[in-house]
CSV table of C-alpha atoms in Angstrom, one decimal:
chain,number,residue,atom,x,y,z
A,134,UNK,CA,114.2,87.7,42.6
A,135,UNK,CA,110.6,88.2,44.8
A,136,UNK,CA,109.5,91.4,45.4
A,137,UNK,CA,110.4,93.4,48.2
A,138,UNK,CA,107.4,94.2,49.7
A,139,UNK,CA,106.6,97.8,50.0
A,140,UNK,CA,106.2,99.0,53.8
A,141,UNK,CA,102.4,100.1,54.7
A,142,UNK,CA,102.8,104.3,56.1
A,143,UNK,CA,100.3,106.1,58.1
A,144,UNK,CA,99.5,108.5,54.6
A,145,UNK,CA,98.3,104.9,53.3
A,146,UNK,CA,96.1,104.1,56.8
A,147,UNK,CA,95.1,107.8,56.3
A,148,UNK,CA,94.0,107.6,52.8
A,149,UNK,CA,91.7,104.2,53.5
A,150,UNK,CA,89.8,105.6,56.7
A,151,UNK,CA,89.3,108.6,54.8
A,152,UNK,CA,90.8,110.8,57.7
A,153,UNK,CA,94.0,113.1,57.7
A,154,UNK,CA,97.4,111.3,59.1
A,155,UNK,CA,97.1,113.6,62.1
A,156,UNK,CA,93.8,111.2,63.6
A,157,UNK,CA,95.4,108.2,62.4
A,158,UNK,CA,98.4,109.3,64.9
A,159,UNK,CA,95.7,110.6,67.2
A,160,UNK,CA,93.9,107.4,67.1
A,161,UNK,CA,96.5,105.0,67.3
A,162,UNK,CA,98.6,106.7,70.3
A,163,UNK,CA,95.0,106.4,72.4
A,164,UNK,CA,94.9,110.5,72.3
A,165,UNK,CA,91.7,112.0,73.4
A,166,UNK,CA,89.5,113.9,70.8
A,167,UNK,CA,88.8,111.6,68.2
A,168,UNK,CA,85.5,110.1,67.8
A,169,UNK,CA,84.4,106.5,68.2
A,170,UNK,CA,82.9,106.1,64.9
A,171,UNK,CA,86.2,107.8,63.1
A,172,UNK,CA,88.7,105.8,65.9
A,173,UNK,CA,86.5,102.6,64.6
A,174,UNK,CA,87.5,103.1,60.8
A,175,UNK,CA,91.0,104.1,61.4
A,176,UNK,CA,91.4,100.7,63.5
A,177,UNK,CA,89.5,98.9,60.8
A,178,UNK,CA,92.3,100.6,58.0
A,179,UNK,CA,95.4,99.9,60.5
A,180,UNK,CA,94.3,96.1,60.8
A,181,UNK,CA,93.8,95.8,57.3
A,182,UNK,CA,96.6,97.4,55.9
A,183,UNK,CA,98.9,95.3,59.0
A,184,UNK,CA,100.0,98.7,60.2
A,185,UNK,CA,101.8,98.8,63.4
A,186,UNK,CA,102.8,101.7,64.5
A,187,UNK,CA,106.3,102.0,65.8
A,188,UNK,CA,107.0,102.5,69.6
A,189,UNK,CA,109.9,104.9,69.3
A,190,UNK,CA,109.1,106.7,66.1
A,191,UNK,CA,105.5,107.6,68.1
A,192,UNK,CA,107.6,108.6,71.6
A,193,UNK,CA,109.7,110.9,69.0
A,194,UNK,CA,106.3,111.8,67.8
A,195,UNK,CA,104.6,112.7,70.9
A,196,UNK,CA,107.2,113.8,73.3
A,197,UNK,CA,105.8,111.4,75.7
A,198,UNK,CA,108.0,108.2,77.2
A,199,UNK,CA,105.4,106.0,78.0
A,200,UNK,CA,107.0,104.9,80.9
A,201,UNK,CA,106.5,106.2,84.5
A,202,UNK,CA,109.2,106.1,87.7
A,203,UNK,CA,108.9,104.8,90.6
A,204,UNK,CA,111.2,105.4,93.5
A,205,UNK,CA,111.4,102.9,96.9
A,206,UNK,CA,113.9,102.6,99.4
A,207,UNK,CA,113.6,98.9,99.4
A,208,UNK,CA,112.4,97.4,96.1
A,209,UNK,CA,112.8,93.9,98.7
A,210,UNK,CA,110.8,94.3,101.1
A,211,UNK,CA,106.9,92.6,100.9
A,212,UNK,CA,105.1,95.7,101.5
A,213,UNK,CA,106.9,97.8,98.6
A,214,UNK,CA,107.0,94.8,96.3
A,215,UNK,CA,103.3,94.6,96.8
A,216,UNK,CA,102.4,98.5,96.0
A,217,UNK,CA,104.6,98.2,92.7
A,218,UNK,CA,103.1,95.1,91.8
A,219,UNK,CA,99.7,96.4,91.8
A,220,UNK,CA,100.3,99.7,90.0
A,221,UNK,CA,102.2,97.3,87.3
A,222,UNK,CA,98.7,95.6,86.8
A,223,UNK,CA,97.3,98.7,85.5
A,224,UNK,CA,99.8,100.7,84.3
A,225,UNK,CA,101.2,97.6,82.2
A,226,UNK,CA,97.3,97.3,81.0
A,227,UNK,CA,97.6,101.0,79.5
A,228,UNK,CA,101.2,100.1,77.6
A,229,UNK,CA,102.9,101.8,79.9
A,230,UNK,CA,106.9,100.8,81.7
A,231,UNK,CA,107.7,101.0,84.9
A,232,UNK,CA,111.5,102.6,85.5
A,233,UNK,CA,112.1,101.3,89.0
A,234,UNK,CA,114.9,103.2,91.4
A,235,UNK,CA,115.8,101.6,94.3
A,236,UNK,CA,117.3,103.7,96.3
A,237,UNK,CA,118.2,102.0,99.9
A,238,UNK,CA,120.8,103.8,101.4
A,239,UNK,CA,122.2,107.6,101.8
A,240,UNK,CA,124.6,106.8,98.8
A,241,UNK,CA,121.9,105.7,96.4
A,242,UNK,CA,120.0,108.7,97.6
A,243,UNK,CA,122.3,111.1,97.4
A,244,UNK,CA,123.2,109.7,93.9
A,245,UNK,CA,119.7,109.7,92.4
A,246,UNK,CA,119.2,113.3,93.5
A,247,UNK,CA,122.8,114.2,92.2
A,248,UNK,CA,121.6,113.2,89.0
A,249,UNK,CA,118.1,112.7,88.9
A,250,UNK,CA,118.1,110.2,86.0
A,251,UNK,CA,114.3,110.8,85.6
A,252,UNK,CA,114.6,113.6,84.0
A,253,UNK,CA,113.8,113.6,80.1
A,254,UNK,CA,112.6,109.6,80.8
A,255,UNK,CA,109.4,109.6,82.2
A,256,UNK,CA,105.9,110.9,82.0
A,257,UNK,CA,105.0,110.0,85.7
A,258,UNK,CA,106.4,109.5,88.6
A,259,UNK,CA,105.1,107.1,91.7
A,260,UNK,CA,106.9,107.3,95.2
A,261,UNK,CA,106.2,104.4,97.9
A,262,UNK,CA,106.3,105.1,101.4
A,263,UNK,CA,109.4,108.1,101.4
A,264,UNK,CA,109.7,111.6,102.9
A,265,UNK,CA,112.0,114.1,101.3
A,266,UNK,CA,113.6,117.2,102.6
A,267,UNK,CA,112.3,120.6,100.7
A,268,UNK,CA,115.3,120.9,98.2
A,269,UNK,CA,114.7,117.2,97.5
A,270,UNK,CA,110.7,117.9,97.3
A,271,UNK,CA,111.7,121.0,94.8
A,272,UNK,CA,113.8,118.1,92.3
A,273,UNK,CA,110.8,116.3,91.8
A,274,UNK,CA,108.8,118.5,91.1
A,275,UNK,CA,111.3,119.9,88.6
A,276,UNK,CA,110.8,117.2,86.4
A,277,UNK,CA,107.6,118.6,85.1
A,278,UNK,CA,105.7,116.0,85.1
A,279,UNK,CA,102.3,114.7,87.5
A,280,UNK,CA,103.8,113.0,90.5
A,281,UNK,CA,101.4,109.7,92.8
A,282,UNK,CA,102.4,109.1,96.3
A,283,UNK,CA,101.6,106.0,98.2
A,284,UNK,CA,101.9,106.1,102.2
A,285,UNK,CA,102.5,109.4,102.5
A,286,UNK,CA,101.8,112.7,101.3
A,287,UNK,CA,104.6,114.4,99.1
A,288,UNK,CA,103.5,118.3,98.5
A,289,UNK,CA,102.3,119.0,95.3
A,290,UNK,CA,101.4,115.1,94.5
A,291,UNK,CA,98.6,113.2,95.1
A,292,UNK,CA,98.4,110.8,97.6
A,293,UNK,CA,97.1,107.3,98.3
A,294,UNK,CA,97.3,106.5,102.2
A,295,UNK,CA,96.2,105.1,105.4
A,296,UNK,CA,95.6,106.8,108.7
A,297,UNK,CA,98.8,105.4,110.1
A,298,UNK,CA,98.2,107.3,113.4
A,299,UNK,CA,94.7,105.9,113.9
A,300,UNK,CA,95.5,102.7,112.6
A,301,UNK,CA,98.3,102.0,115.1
A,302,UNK,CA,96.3,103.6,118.2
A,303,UNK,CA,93.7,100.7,117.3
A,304,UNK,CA,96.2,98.1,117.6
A,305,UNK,CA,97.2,99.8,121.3
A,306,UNK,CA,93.8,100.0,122.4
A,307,UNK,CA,92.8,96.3,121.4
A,308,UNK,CA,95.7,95.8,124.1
A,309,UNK,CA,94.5,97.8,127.0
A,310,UNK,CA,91.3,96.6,126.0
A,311,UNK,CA,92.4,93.5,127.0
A,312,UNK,CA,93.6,94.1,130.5
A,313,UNK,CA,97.2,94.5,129.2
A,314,UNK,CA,99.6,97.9,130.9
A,315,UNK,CA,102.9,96.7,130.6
A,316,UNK,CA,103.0,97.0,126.6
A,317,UNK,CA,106.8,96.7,124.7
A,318,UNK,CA,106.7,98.4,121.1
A,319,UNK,CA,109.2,96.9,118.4
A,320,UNK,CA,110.5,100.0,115.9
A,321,UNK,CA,112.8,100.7,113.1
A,322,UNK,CA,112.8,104.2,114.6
A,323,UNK,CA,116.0,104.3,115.1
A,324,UNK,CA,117.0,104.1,111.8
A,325,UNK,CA,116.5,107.5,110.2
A,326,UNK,CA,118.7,107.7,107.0
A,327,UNK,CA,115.9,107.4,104.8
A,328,UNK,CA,113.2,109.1,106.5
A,329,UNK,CA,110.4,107.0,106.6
A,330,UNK,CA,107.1,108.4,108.3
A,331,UNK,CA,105.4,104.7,109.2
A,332,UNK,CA,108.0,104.3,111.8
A,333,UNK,CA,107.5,107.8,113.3
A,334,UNK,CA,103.8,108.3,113.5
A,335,UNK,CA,103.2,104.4,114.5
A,336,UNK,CA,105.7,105.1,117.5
A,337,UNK,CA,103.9,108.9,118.2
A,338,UNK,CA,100.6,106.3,118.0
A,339,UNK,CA,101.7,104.3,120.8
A,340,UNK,CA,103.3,106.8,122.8
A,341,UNK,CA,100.2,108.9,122.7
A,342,UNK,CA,97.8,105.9,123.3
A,343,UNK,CA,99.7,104.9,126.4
A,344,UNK,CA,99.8,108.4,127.6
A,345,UNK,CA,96.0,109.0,127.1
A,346,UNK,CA,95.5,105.6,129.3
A,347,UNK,CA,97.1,107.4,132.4
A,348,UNK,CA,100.1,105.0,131.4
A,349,UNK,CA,103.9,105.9,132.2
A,350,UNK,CA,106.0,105.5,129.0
A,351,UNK,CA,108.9,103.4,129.8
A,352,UNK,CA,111.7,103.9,127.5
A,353,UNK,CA,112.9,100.0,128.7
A,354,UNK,CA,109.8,99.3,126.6
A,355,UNK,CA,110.4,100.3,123.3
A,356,UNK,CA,113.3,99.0,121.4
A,357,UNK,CA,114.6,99.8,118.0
A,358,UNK,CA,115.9,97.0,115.3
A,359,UNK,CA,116.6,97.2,112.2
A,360,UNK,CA,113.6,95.9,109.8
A,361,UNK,CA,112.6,92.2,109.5
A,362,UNK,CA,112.3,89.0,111.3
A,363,UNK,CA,116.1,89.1,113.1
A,364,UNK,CA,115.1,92.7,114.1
A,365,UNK,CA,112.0,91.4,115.6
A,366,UNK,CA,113.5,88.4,117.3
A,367,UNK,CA,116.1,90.1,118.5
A,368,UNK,CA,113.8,93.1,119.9
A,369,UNK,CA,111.8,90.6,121.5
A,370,UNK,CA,114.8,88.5,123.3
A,371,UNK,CA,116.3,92.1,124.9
A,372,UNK,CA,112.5,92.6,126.3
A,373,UNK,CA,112.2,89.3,127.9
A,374,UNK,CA,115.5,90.3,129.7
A,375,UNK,CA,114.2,92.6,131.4
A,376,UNK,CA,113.4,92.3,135.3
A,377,UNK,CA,109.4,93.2,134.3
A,378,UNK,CA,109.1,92.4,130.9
A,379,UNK,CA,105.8,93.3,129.0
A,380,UNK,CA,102.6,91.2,128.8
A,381,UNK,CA,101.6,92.3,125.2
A,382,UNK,CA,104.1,94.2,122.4
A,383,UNK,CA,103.1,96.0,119.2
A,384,UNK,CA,105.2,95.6,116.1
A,385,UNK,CA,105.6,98.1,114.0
A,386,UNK,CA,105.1,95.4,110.9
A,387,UNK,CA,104.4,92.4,110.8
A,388,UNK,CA,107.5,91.2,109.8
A,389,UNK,CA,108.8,92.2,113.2
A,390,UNK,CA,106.0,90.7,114.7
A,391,UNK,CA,107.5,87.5,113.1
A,392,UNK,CA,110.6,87.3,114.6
A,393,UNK,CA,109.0,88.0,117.7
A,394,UNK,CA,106.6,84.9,117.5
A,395,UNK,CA,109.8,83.2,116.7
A,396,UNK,CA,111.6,84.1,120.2
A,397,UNK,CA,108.3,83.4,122.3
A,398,UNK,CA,108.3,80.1,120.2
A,399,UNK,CA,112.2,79.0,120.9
A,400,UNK,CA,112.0,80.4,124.8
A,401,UNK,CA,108.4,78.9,125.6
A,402,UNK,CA,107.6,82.3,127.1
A,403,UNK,CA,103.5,83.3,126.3
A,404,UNK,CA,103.4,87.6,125.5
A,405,UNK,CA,100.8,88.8,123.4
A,406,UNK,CA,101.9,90.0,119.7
A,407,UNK,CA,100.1,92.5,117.2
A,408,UNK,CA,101.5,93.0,113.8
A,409,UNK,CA,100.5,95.8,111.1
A,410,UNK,CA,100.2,95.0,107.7
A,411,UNK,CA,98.3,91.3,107.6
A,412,UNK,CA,101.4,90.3,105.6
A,413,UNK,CA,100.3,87.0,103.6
A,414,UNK,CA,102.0,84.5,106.4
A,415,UNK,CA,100.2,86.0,109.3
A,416,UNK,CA,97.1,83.9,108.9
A,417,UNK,CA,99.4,81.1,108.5
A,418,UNK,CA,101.3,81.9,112.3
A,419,UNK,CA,97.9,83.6,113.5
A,420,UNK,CA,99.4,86.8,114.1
A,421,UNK,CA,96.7,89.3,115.2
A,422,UNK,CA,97.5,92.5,113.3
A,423,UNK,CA,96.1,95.3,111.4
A,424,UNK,CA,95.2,94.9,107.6
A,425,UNK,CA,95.9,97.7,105.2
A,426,UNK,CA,95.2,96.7,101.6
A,427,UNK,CA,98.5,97.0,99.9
A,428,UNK,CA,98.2,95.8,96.9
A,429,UNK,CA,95.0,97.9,96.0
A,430,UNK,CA,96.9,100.8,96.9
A,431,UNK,CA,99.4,100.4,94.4
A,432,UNK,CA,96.4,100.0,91.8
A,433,UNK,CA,94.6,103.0,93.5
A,434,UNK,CA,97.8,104.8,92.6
A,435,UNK,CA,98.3,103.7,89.4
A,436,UNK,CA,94.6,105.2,88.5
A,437,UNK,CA,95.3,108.0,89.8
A,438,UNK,CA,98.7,108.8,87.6
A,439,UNK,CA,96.7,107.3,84.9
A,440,UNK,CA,94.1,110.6,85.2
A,441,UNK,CA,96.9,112.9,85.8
A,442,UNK,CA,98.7,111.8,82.4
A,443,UNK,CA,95.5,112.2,80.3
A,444,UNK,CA,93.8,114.9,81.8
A,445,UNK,CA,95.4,118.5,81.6
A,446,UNK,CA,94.0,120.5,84.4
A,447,UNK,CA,94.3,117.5,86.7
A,448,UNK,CA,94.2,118.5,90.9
A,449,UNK,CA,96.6,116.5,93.0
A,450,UNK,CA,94.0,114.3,94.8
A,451,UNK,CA,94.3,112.4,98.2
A,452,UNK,CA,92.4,108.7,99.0
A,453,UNK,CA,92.3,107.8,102.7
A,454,UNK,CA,92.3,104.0,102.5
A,455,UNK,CA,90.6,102.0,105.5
A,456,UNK,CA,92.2,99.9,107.8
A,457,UNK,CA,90.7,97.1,109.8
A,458,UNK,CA,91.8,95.0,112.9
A,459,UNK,CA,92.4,91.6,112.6
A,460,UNK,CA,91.7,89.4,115.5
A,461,UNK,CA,93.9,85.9,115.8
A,462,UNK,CA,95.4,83.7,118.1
A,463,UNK,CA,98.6,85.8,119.1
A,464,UNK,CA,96.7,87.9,121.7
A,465,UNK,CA,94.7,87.6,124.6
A,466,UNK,CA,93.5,89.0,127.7
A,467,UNK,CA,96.1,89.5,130.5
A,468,UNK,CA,94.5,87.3,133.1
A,469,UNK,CA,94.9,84.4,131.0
A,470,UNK,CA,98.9,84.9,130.1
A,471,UNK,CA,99.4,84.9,134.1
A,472,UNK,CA,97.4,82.2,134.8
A,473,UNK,CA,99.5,79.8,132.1
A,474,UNK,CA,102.8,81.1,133.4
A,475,UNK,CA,101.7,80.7,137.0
C-alpha cells in the first residue's frame, strides 16, 4: 500500500520561513504589517512546501467574508449592469465575491429589508443608483460594515456621482441653444416605488432650465413611461398627438431616447432627440446625448470600498465624475426642422 501523504500545515510554512504561524496567516490573507522581505520568504516556504491556504478555514480565521454586497433595483438594465461590471473587475482582482440583490419591486424591497440577508455575509457593501428612507438608511448602516454609493449619495457612505442637475440642464441648453422653445421631456418620473433620484433631479433640471429661459412649462410637454425603448416610443407617439407638438425632446436615458428615434423613424416626422448616458448603440443611431462614464464608476467605486476594507480610520469620501455633451446627428437647429417639414 503507498503512503498517504502527510498534509503540509502553516506550523510547517512557519518553521521554513523562520517566522511565527501568526505572519504566515498575516502574510498569506494579504494583511497589512508584514514586511516585504519577511512576506517574500513566507511566499517562497508556502510555494515550496505546496501550501494553499484554505478559503473557509481563513474566513473562520479572520472574521472577514471576502465577499462584498451589492444592491440594484434592476440587475437588467445597461446602466446598472455596467457599474457592477466594472466594480467586478477590481474587486474580483483582490479575491473578492460579489453577493448581488436585486431588488426591483416594493415586494423584493420590503423583503430584503425584512430580512436583511447581508448581515453576518459581507464585508462591504455597494449600492447603485437607490434612495432609501431614514429607517431603511439606519439597516444599512447596521450592518457594521463600510458602505460605496454610486449615483447618489447615501448618508454615512461614500459616494461616486455625477452632477445630474448640471448634466441635464446642459442637454436643455444645447436645445435653446439651438433656436428650439417648444421642448417635450420623456421621464420615468412617474414611477416612484423605488425611489430613484436620476428621474427627479433630471426633470427639476429641465423644469428649471426652461423656467430660467423666460419659458412656460407646459405640463402637455412632459410625459411619464415606464423605462426603456416601448416607454420612449410610446412617450414620443402621445407628443406628436398633440395640436403643437415640440420641435426638440430630452430623454431622460438614452434608452428612452431610443424608442423615440424609433417613432420619428416609423411616422417620418423630423423632432430633435437628446439622450443621457451615451449608451453603447447611440453612436450606432447617432443619438446626441450626454456621456457619463459608467463603467469607470463602478471601478471608482470598487477602489474606494477597497480602501475602506483595509484601512481602519477610513472617511466616507465623495468623487464628482465629469460629464460631457455629445454632439450627433439627432439634433439640430429649429430653422432647419421647419424648413424640411414645410
Amino acid at each position: 500500500m503507498a503512503d498517504v501523504p502527510v498534509p503540509v500545515s502553516m506550523e510547517d510554512v512557519a518553521r521554513l520561513a523562520g517566522v511565527s504561524t501568526a505572519t504566515v496567516s498575516r502574510t498569506l490573507r494579504g494583511l497589512p504589517n508584514v514586511s516585504d522581505e519577511t512576506r517574500d520568504r513566507v511566499l517562497q516556504a508556502a510555494a515550496s512546501l505546496s501550501y494553499v491556504v484554505s478559503p473557509i478555514a481563513s474566513r473562520l480565521a479572520s472574521g472577514r467574508t471576502h465577499t462584498v454586497g451589492v444592491i440594484v433595483p434592476y440587475a437588467a438594465r445597461w446602466f446598472f449592469g455596467q457599474i457592477v461590471a466594472g466594480a467586478e473587475s477590481v474587486l474580483r482582482e483582490h479575491g473578492l465575491d460579489l453577493l448581488l440583490y436585486n431588488i426591483g419591486d416594493v415586494a423584493a424591497r420590503q423583503r430584503f429589508f425584512g430580512q436583511l440577508p447581508l448581515r453576518r455575509r459581507v464585508d462591504a457593501v455597494l449600492v447603485v443608483a437607490m434612495q432609501f428612507t431614514d429607517p431603511e438608511t439606519a439597516d444599512l448602516r447596521s450592518l457594521g460594515v463600510p458602505i460605496v454609493a454610486v449615483g447618489h449619495d447615501v448618508p454615512g457612505a461614500g459616494c461616486v456621482r455625477i452632477d445630474d442637475v448640471a448634466a441635464a440642464t446642459s442637454a436643455i441648453q444645447h436645445l435653446l441653444g439651438l433656436g428650439h422653445r417648444r421642448i417635450g421631456m420623456i421621464s420615468t418620473y412617474a414611477d416612484q416605488a423605488m425611489f430613484l433620484p436620476v428621474a427627479h433631479e433630471r426633470r427639476r433640471a429641465y423644469l428649471d432650465t426652461l423656467t430660467s429661459a423666460g419659458l412656460p412649462v407646459c405640463d402637455e410637454l412632459v410625459m411619464s413611461v415606464p423605462h426603456g425603448l416601448d416607454g420612449g416610443e410610446q412617450a414620443m407617439r402621445r407628443l406628436l398627438t398633440l395640436p403643437d407638438p415640440p420641435t426638440a425632446v430630452f430623454a431622460e436615458s438614452d434608452e428612452l431616447a431610443f424608442g423615440a428615434l424609433s417613432a420619428l423613424r416609423r411616422t417620418g416626422r423630423h423632432v430633435s432627440v437628446i439622450g443621457f448616458d451615451d449608451h453603447e448603440l447611440s453612436a450606432l443611431l447617432d443619438l446626441t446625448t450626454v456621456r457619463q462614464r459608467v463603467f469607470e464608476q463602478g471601478v471608482l467605486a470598487a477602489g474606494m470600498l477597497r480602501r475602506a476594507m483595509t484601512v481602519s480610520d477610513w472617511t466616507p469620501e465623495e468623487l464628482l465624475m465629469p460629464t460631457t455633451l455629445v454632439l450627433r446627428a439627432s439634433t439640430w437647429p429649429v430653422a432647419v426642422r421647419t424648413a424640411s417639414t414645410g
